[in-house]
Amino acid sequence: MKAFDHTNAKTLAEAKTALAGGKATIIAGGTDLMGRLKDNILPTYPASVINVKTIPGLDYIKEEAGVLKIGATTRLADIAASPVINQKYTALAQAAGRVATPHVRDMGTIGGNLAQLHRCWYFRKPENRFNCIRKGGTTCFAMTGDNRYHSIFGAVNKCIAVNISDTAPALIALNASIVTNTRKINAENFWDVKIPENTVLAPGEIITEIQVPTPPAGAKSAFLKFAIRKSIDFPIVNCAVLVGGGAPRIALNAVAPKPYRAAKAEAAIAGKPINEANAEAAGAAAMEDAKPLPATKYKVQIAKTLVKRALLAAV
Ligand SMILES: Cc1cc2nc3c(=O)[nH]c(=O)nc-3n(C[C@H](O)[C@H](O)[C@H](O)COP(=O)(O)OP(=O)(O)OC[C@H]3O[C@@H](n4cnc5c(N)ncnc54)[C@H](O)[C@@H]3O)c2cc1C
Ligand code: SF4
């Protein structure tokens, strides 16, 4: 691992100044970033890391005027355990509780979970052995190589790596917004496919808060995840739904380079009772536009089933 400086920021302004010029990067829990630094997966690295966990007042869970507000450095373990989130924003508590392991959830923050990089094994290979498109190269090694965990909805910017955040689909289903030090972004518009980042954040832009509107009266949400093992593994597919009290919202992740809003599934279940047959039809509708690779066909059936089961779990 290359040497780098470390600054414990005490204010957002201090962090912003330290990040100016593009030679520094943000660290929160470090559970994603430290692995990347240790393994030298990228061709170049910033000279310093700016710790935002040391900024007072960025770690909180509160409700104000019908909006749940979560500070960016709030730990996933606290979100999973929060009584108010479990009761009213259930999908988010369930999603946070399914990330990795207790140790990672104790260190990892919601901000870091949203901004984490993808896990394509060519991209993550130590010592930058595959200088792929997401590192500024010209080749997608997964396209012709082992792509069994990759996209079933094609490429974005020539990359077929999937976004694997567990909390992302829950926030999209719950119609959340991501607040930064410069703007407020609807969760649905927060992710992108850049070199190498996964978000629309500008260099040096800092997530400060997650805002989730209180679901309408009678609404319920649920999150389900399919992974090889119940603990530690990233999702093969995950799914979050919000139903009742308004138009249904259904989002999936690990199926495409960006979190995927399943609009056709929402249309298929809208206005209908949620029962076995209707939930199954919604699952099939969610996958109408899927274009899996030969090695990812199995994910289509998993996604259909997760949509169905998440809908049934929410009633
Ligand atoms: C073994 C293991 C298993 C894992 N399993 C899962 C899983 O099942 N599901 C899942 O979703 N994730 C998983 N993760 C990924 C990830 O580590 C966690 O999700 C965690 O939430 C990341 O948060 P962090 O605070 O540690 O982020 P960090 O590592 O500190 O940062 C991650 C990225 O986010 C940026 N960042 C952090 N905070 C901010 C902010 N406030 N504003 C702007 N940018 C910011 C950093 O610059 C960095 O690029 C796993 C990680 C490990 C090591
Ligand atoms: S899928 Fe994306 S991250 Fe993986 S090798 Fe291809 S371009 Fe790189």
PDB file of C-alpha atoms in Angstrom, residues 78-285:
ATOM      1  CA  ASP A  78     -27.494   2.063  14.106  1.00  0.00           C
ATOM      2  CA  ILE A  79     -29.857   2.273  11.126  1.00  0.00           C
ATOM      3  CA  ALA A  80     -30.594  -1.459  11.336  1.00  0.00           C
ATOM      4  CA  ALA A  81     -31.335  -1.170  15.060  1.00  0.00           C
ATOM      5  CA  SER A  82     -33.337   2.073  14.992  1.00  0.00           C
ATOM      6  CA  PRO A  83     -36.908   1.519  16.312  1.00  0.00           C
ATOM      7  CA  VAL A  84     -38.363   4.333  14.179  1.00  0.00           C
ATOM      8  CA  ILE A  85     -36.700   3.074  10.985  1.00  0.00           C
ATOM      9  CA  ASN A  86     -37.782  -0.502  11.676  1.00  0.00           C
ATOM     10  CA  GLN A  87     -41.344   0.599  12.288  1.00  0.00           C
ATOM     11  CA  LYS A  88     -41.940   3.197   9.553  1.00  0.00           C
ATOM     12  CA  TYR A  89     -39.127   2.789   6.998  1.00  0.00           C
ATOM     13  CA  THR A  90     -38.830  -0.975   7.326  1.00  0.00           C
ATOM     14  CA  ALA A  91     -37.062  -1.675   4.004  1.00  0.00           C
ATOM     15  CA  LEU A  92     -34.169   0.600   4.984  1.00  0.00           C
ATOM     16  CA  ALA A  93     -33.652  -1.074   8.370  1.00  0.00           C
ATOM     17  CA  GLN A  94     -33.796  -4.490   6.701  1.00  0.00           C
ATOM     18  CA  ALA A  95     -31.334  -3.428   3.985  1.00  0.00           C
ATOM     19  CA  ALA A  96     -28.839  -1.932   6.456  1.00  0.00           C
ATOM     20  CA  GLY A  97     -29.121  -5.096   8.556  1.00  0.00           C
ATOM     21  CA  ARG A  98     -28.227  -7.309   5.598  1.00  0.00           C
ATOM     22  CA  VAL A  99     -24.999  -5.494   4.660  1.00  0.00           C
ATOM     23  CA  ALA A 100     -21.904  -7.644   5.161  1.00  0.00           C
ATOM     24  CA  THR A 101     -21.251  -8.608   8.787  1.00  0.00           C
ATOM     25  CA  PRO A 102     -21.715  -7.027  12.241  1.00  0.00           C
ATOM     26  CA  HIS A 103     -18.119  -5.725  12.107  1.00  0.00           C
ATOM     27  CA  VAL A 104     -18.615  -4.010   8.733  1.00  0.00           C
ATOM     28  CA  ARG A 105     -21.979  -2.585   9.844  1.00  0.00           C
ATOM     29  CA  ASP A 106     -20.310  -1.222  12.997  1.00  0.00           C
ATOM     30  CA  MET A 107     -17.682   0.605  10.921  1.00  0.00           C
ATOM     31  CA  GLY A 108     -19.520   1.283   7.658  1.00  0.00           C
ATOM     32  CA  THR A 109     -21.633   4.406   7.213  1.00  0.00           C
ATOM     33  CA  ILE A 110     -24.704   5.118   5.120  1.00  0.00           C
ATOM     34  CA  GLY A 111     -22.776   7.728   3.081  1.00  0.00           C
ATOM     35  CA  GLY A 112     -20.031   5.229   2.296  1.00  0.00           C
ATOM     36  CA  ASN A 113     -22.574   2.571   1.434  1.00  0.00           C
ATOM     37  CA  LEU A 114     -24.119   4.826  -1.211  1.00  0.00           C
ATOM     38  CA  ALA A 115     -20.796   6.002  -2.682  1.00  0.00           C
ATOM     39  CA  GLN A 116     -18.928   2.671  -2.569  1.00  0.00           C
ATOM     40  CA  LEU A 117     -17.333   1.332  -5.758  1.00  0.00           C
ATOM     41  CA  HIS A 118     -18.465  -1.791  -7.583  1.00  0.00           C
ATOM     42  CA  ARG A 119     -16.973  -5.236  -6.975  1.00  0.00           C
ATOM     43  CA  CYS A 120     -16.186  -6.455 -10.516  1.00  0.00           C
ATOM     44  CA  TRP A 121     -13.338  -8.876  -9.904  1.00  0.00           C
ATOM     45  CA  TYR A 122     -11.290  -7.603 -12.860  1.00  0.00           C
ATOM     46  CA  PHE A 123     -11.606  -4.065 -11.504  1.00  0.00           C
ATOM     47  CA  ARG A 124     -10.696  -5.171  -7.957  1.00  0.00           C
ATOM     48  CA  LYS A 125      -7.746  -7.365  -8.919  1.00  0.00           C
ATOM     49  CA  PRO A 126      -4.736  -6.217  -6.834  1.00  0.00           C
ATOM     50  CA  GLU A 127      -1.879  -4.219  -8.399  1.00  0.00           C
ATOM     51  CA  ASN A 128      -4.110  -2.890 -11.198  1.00  0.00           C
ATOM     52  CA  ARG A 129      -3.669  -6.051 -13.246  1.00  0.00           C
ATOM     53  CA  PHE A 130      -6.711  -5.274 -15.435  1.00  0.00           C
ATOM     54  CA  ASN A 131      -6.661  -1.648 -16.590  1.00  0.00           C
ATOM     55  CA  CYS A 132     -10.280  -1.746 -17.732  1.00  0.00           C
ATOM     56  CA  ILE A 133     -12.652   0.939 -19.028  1.00  0.00           C
ATOM     57  CA  ARG A 134     -13.611   2.019 -15.484  1.00  0.00           C
ATOM     58  CA  LYS A 135      -9.947   2.848 -14.865  1.00  0.00           C
ATOM     59  CA  GLY A 136      -9.536   4.782 -18.106  1.00  0.00           C
ATOM     60  CA  GLY A 137      -8.444   1.795 -20.229  1.00  0.00           C
ATOM     61  CA  THR A 138     -10.095   0.578 -23.425  1.00  0.00           C
ATOM     62  CA  THR A 139     -11.183  -2.992 -22.606  1.00  0.00           C
ATOM     63  CA  CYS A 140     -13.987  -4.499 -20.538  1.00  0.00           C
ATOM     64  CA  PHE A 141     -12.421  -7.778 -19.450  1.00  0.00           C
ATOM     65  CA  ALA A 142     -15.692  -9.018 -17.981  1.00  0.00           C
ATOM     66  CA  MET A 143     -17.474  -8.761 -21.328  1.00  0.00           C
ATOM     67  CA  THR A 144     -15.466 -11.677 -22.729  1.00  0.00           C
ATOM     68  CA  GLY A 145     -14.375 -13.148 -19.397  1.00  0.00           C
ATOM     69  CA  ASP A 146     -16.158 -14.385 -16.275  1.00  0.00           C
ATOM     70  CA  ASN A 147     -19.237 -12.222 -15.898  1.00  0.00           C
ATOM     71  CA  ARG A 148     -21.514 -14.431 -13.811  1.00  0.00           C
ATOM     72  CA  TYR A 149     -22.235 -11.653 -11.266  1.00  0.00           C
ATOM     73  CA  HIS A 150     -22.641  -8.860 -13.796  1.00  0.00           C
ATOM     74  CA  SER A 151     -25.507  -6.913 -15.377  1.00  0.00           C
ATOM     75  CA  ILE A 152     -28.706  -8.394 -16.766  1.00  0.00           C
ATOM     76  CA  PHE A 153     -29.725  -5.040 -18.242  1.00  0.00           C
ATOM     77  CA  GLY A 154     -26.723  -4.406 -20.466  1.00  0.00           C
ATOM     78  CA  ALA A 155     -23.860  -1.942 -20.174  1.00  0.00           C
ATOM     79  CA  VAL A 156     -23.734   1.699 -19.169  1.00  0.00           C
ATOM     80  CA  ASN A 157     -20.763   3.590 -20.590  1.00  0.00           C
ATOM     81  CA  LYS A 158     -19.472   0.194 -21.834  1.00  0.00           C
ATOM     82  CA  CYS A 159     -19.265  -1.258 -18.291  1.00  0.00           C
ATOM     83  CA  ILE A 160     -21.385  -4.230 -17.165  1.00  0.00           C
ATOM     84  CA  ALA A 161     -20.357  -4.190 -13.489  1.00  0.00           C
ATOM     85  CA  VAL A 162     -23.366  -3.928 -11.166  1.00  0.00           C
ATOM     86  CA  ASN A 163     -23.976  -1.483  -8.351  1.00  0.00           C
ATOM     87  CA  ILE A 164     -24.062  -3.574  -5.173  1.00  0.00           C
ATOM     88  CA  SER A 165     -25.230  -1.170  -2.469  1.00  0.00           C
ATOM     89  CA  ASP A 166     -27.873  -2.832  -0.318  1.00  0.00           C
ATOM     90  CA  THR A 167     -29.330   0.427   0.953  1.00  0.00           C
ATOM     91  CA  ALA A 168     -29.690   1.986  -2.538  1.00  0.00           C
ATOM     92  CA  PRO A 169     -32.874   0.139  -3.626  1.00  0.00           C
ATOM     93  CA  ALA A 170     -34.471   0.711  -0.210  1.00  0.00           C
ATOM     94  CA  LEU A 171     -33.873   4.459  -0.507  1.00  0.00           C
ATOM     95  CA  ILE A 172     -35.238   4.534  -4.061  1.00  0.00           C
ATOM     96  CA  ALA A 173     -38.356   2.562  -3.057  1.00  0.00           C
ATOM     97  CA  LEU A 174     -38.853   4.957  -0.139  1.00  0.00           C
ATOM     98  CA  ASN A 175     -38.478   7.978  -2.458  1.00  0.00           C
ATOM     99  CA  ALA A 176     -35.506   9.347  -0.506  1.00  0.00           C
ATOM    100  CA  SER A 177     -33.168  12.208  -1.330  1.00  0.00           C
ATOM    101  CA  ILE A 178     -29.429  12.504  -0.811  1.00  0.00           C
ATOM    102  CA  VAL A 179     -28.288  15.869   0.514  1.00  0.00           C
ATOM    103  CA  THR A 180     -24.723  17.068  -0.081  1.00  0.00           C
ATOM    104  CA  ASN A 181     -22.820  20.172   0.933  1.00  0.00           C
ATOM    105  CA  THR A 182     -24.011  21.784  -2.322  1.00  0.00           C
ATOM    106  CA  ARG A 183     -27.391  20.283  -3.348  1.00  0.00           C
ATOM    107  CA  LYS A 184     -30.244  17.817  -2.803  1.00  0.00           C
ATOM    108  CA  ILE A 185     -30.484  14.870  -5.217  1.00  0.00           C
ATOM    109  CA  ASN A 186     -33.430  12.487  -5.628  1.00  0.00           C
ATOM    110  CA  ALA A 187     -32.079   9.016  -4.812  1.00  0.00           C
ATOM    111  CA  GLU A 188     -33.158   7.757  -8.226  1.00  0.00           C
ATOM    112  CA  ASN A 189     -30.769  10.224  -9.888  1.00  0.00           C
ATOM    113  CA  PHE A 190     -27.860   9.742  -7.506  1.00  0.00           C
ATOM    114  CA  TRP A 191     -25.974   6.930  -9.273  1.00  0.00           C
ATOM    115  CA  ASP A 192     -23.907   7.091 -12.460  1.00  0.00           C
ATOM    116  CA  VAL A 193     -21.143   5.130 -14.183  1.00  0.00           C
ATOM    117  CA  LYS A 194     -17.974   7.214 -14.239  1.00  0.00           C
ATOM    118  CA  ILE A 195     -14.216   6.552 -14.111  1.00  0.00           C
ATOM    119  CA  PRO A 196     -14.161   5.038 -11.570  1.00  0.00           C
ATOM    120  CA  GLU A 197     -16.972   6.481  -9.404  1.00  0.00           C
ATOM    121  CA  ASN A 198     -20.534   5.210  -9.172  1.00  0.00           C
ATOM    122  CA  THR A 199     -22.311   8.455  -8.305  1.00  0.00           C
ATOM    123  CA  VAL A 200     -23.089  11.869  -9.742  1.00  0.00           C
ATOM    124  CA  LEU A 201     -21.077  13.509  -6.934  1.00  0.00           C
ATOM    125  CA  ALA A 202     -18.624  16.125  -8.188  1.00  0.00           C
ATOM    126  CA  PRO A 203     -14.999  15.805  -7.012  1.00  0.00           C
ATOM    127  CA  GLY A 204     -14.898  16.907  -3.379  1.00  0.00           C
ATOM    128  CA  GLU A 205     -18.701  16.952  -2.960  1.00  0.00           C
ATOM    129  CA  ILE A 206     -19.685  15.560   0.457  1.00  0.00           C
ATOM    130  CA  ILE A 207     -22.874  13.668   1.317  1.00  0.00           C
ATOM    131  CA  THR A 208     -24.221  15.233   4.504  1.00  0.00           C
ATOM    132  CA  GLU A 209     -27.701  13.767   5.018  1.00  0.00           C
ATOM    133  CA  ILE A 210     -30.235  11.245   3.739  1.00  0.00           C
ATOM    134  CA  GLN A 211     -33.867  12.409   3.793  1.00  0.00           C
ATOM    135  CA  VAL A 212     -36.785   9.984   3.588  1.00  0.00           C
ATOM    136  CA  PRO A 213     -40.380  11.227   3.502  1.00  0.00           C
ATOM    137  CA  THR A 214     -42.736   9.425   5.894  1.00  0.00           C
ATOM    138  CA  PRO A 215     -44.577   6.804   3.808  1.00  0.00           C
ATOM    139  CA  PRO A 216     -48.296   7.508   3.324  1.00  0.00           C
ATOM    140  CA  ALA A 217     -50.731   6.107   5.914  1.00  0.00           C
ATOM    141  CA  GLY A 218     -51.226   2.401   5.301  1.00  0.00           C
ATOM    142  CA  ALA A 219     -48.023   1.993   3.290  1.00  0.00           C
ATOM    143  CA  LYS A 220     -45.539  -0.759   4.093  1.00  0.00           C
ATOM    144  CA  SER A 221     -42.082  -1.512   2.766  1.00  0.00           C
ATOM    145  CA  ALA A 222     -39.851  -4.562   2.614  1.00  0.00           C
ATOM    146  CA  PHE A 223     -36.322  -5.471   1.465  1.00  0.00           C
ATOM    147  CA  LEU A 224     -35.028  -8.882   0.431  1.00  0.00           C
ATOM    148  CA  LYS A 225     -31.570  -9.975  -0.653  1.00  0.00           C
ATOM    149  CA  PHE A 226     -30.292 -13.070  -2.387  1.00  0.00           C
ATOM    150  CA  ALA A 227     -26.631 -13.803  -1.677  1.00  0.00           C
ATOM    151  CA  ILE A 228     -24.568 -16.978  -1.647  1.00  0.00           C
ATOM    152  CA  ARG A 229     -24.206 -16.823   2.150  1.00  0.00           C
ATOM    153  CA  LYS A 230     -26.577 -15.050   4.572  1.00  0.00           C
ATOM    154  CA  SER A 231     -23.684 -13.112   6.087  1.00  0.00           C
ATOM    155  CA  ILE A 232     -20.784 -11.143   4.508  1.00  0.00           C
ATOM    156  CA  ASP A 233     -21.686 -11.706   0.844  1.00  0.00           C
ATOM    157  CA  PHE A 234     -22.639  -8.945  -1.551  1.00  0.00           C
ATOM    158  CA  PRO A 235     -26.048  -9.269  -3.213  1.00  0.00           C
ATOM    159  CA  ILE A 236     -26.494 -11.415  -6.306  1.00  0.00           C
ATOM    160  CA  VAL A 237     -29.806  -9.506  -6.500  1.00  0.00           C
ATOM    161  CA  ASN A 238     -31.645  -7.404  -3.934  1.00  0.00           C
ATOM    162  CA  CYS A 239     -35.089  -5.805  -4.033  1.00  0.00           C
ATOM    163  CA  ALA A 240     -37.066  -3.228  -2.065  1.00  0.00           C
ATOM    164  CA  VAL A 241     -40.750  -2.386  -2.357  1.00  0.00           C
ATOM    165  CA  LEU A 242     -43.130   0.209  -0.955  1.00  0.00           C
ATOM    166  CA  VAL A 243     -46.829  -0.621  -1.311  1.00  0.00           C
ATOM    167  CA  GLY A 244     -50.174   0.638   0.006  1.00  0.00           C
ATOM    168  CA  GLY A 245     -51.344   4.212   0.496  1.00  0.00           C
ATOM    169  CA  GLY A 246     -50.293   5.325  -2.993  1.00  0.00           C
ATOM    170  CA  ALA A 247     -48.517   4.189  -6.148  1.00  0.00           C
ATOM    171  CA  PRO A 248     -46.253   1.182  -5.568  1.00  0.00           C
ATOM    172  CA  ARG A 249     -42.485   1.653  -5.811  1.00  0.00           C
ATOM    173  CA  ILE A 250     -40.154  -1.251  -6.607  1.00  0.00           C
ATOM    174  CA  ALA A 251     -36.368  -1.076  -6.958  1.00  0.00           C
ATOM    175  CA  LEU A 252     -33.696  -3.703  -7.545  1.00  0.00           C
ATOM    176  CA  ASN A 253     -29.920  -3.611  -7.284  1.00  0.00           C
ATOM    177  CA  ALA A 254     -27.004  -5.771  -8.433  1.00  0.00           C
ATOM    178  CA  VAL A 255     -28.861  -6.265 -11.722  1.00  0.00           C
ATOM    179  CA  ALA A 256     -27.482  -3.267 -13.651  1.00  0.00           C
ATOM    180  CA  PRO A 257     -24.631  -0.739 -13.488  1.00  0.00           C
ATOM    181  CA  LYS A 258     -27.026   1.590 -11.648  1.00  0.00           C
ATOM    182  CA  PRO A 259     -29.822   0.695  -9.195  1.00  0.00           C
ATOM    183  CA  TYR A 260     -32.877  -0.293 -11.256  1.00  0.00           C
ATOM    184  CA  ARG A 261     -36.380   1.075 -10.751  1.00  0.00           C
ATOM    185  CA  ALA A 262     -38.771  -1.656 -11.911  1.00  0.00           C
ATOM    186  CA  ALA A 263     -41.399   0.586 -13.522  1.00  0.00           C
ATOM    187  CA  LYS A 264     -43.091  -2.278 -15.395  1.00  0.00           C
ATOM    188  CA  ALA A 265     -43.497  -4.243 -12.164  1.00  0.00           C
ATOM    189  CA  GLU A 266     -44.970  -1.170 -10.474  1.00  0.00           C
ATOM    190  CA  ALA A 267     -47.480  -0.785 -13.336  1.00  0.00           C
ATOM    191  CA  ALA A 268     -48.347  -4.496 -13.182  1.00  0.00           C
ATOM    192  CA  ILE A 269     -49.242  -4.390  -9.463  1.00  0.00           C
ATOM    193  CA  ALA A 270     -50.724  -0.863  -9.275  1.00  0.00           C
ATOM    194  CA  GLY A 271     -54.319  -0.868  -8.037  1.00  0.00           C
ATOM    195  CA  LYS A 272     -54.389  -4.635  -7.595  1.00  0.00           C
ATOM    196  CA  PRO A 273     -54.543  -6.696  -4.412  1.00  0.00           C
ATOM    197  CA  ILE A 274     -51.168  -8.150  -3.500  1.00  0.00           C
ATOM    198  CA  ASN A 275     -51.610 -11.880  -3.682  1.00  0.00           C
ATOM    199  CA  GLU A 276     -49.536 -14.773  -5.002  1.00  0.00           C
ATOM    200  CA  ALA A 277     -50.714 -14.464  -8.631  1.00  0.00           C
ATOM    201  CA  ASN A 278     -50.438 -10.668  -8.869  1.00  0.00           C
ATOM    202  CA  ALA A 279     -47.045 -10.612  -7.134  1.00  0.00           C
ATOM    203  CA  GLU A 280     -45.788 -13.271  -9.534  1.00  0.00           C
ATOM    204  CA  ALA A 281     -47.013 -11.255 -12.524  1.00  0.00           C
ATOM    205  CA  ALA A 282     -45.204  -8.192 -11.170  1.00  0.00           C
ATOM    206  CA  GLY A 283     -42.004 -10.230 -10.859  1.00  0.00           C
ATOM    207  CA  ALA A 284     -42.316 -11.310 -14.496  1.00  0.00           C
ATOM    208  CA  ALA A 285     -43.015  -7.712 -15.582  1.00  0.00           C
TER     209      ALA A 285
END
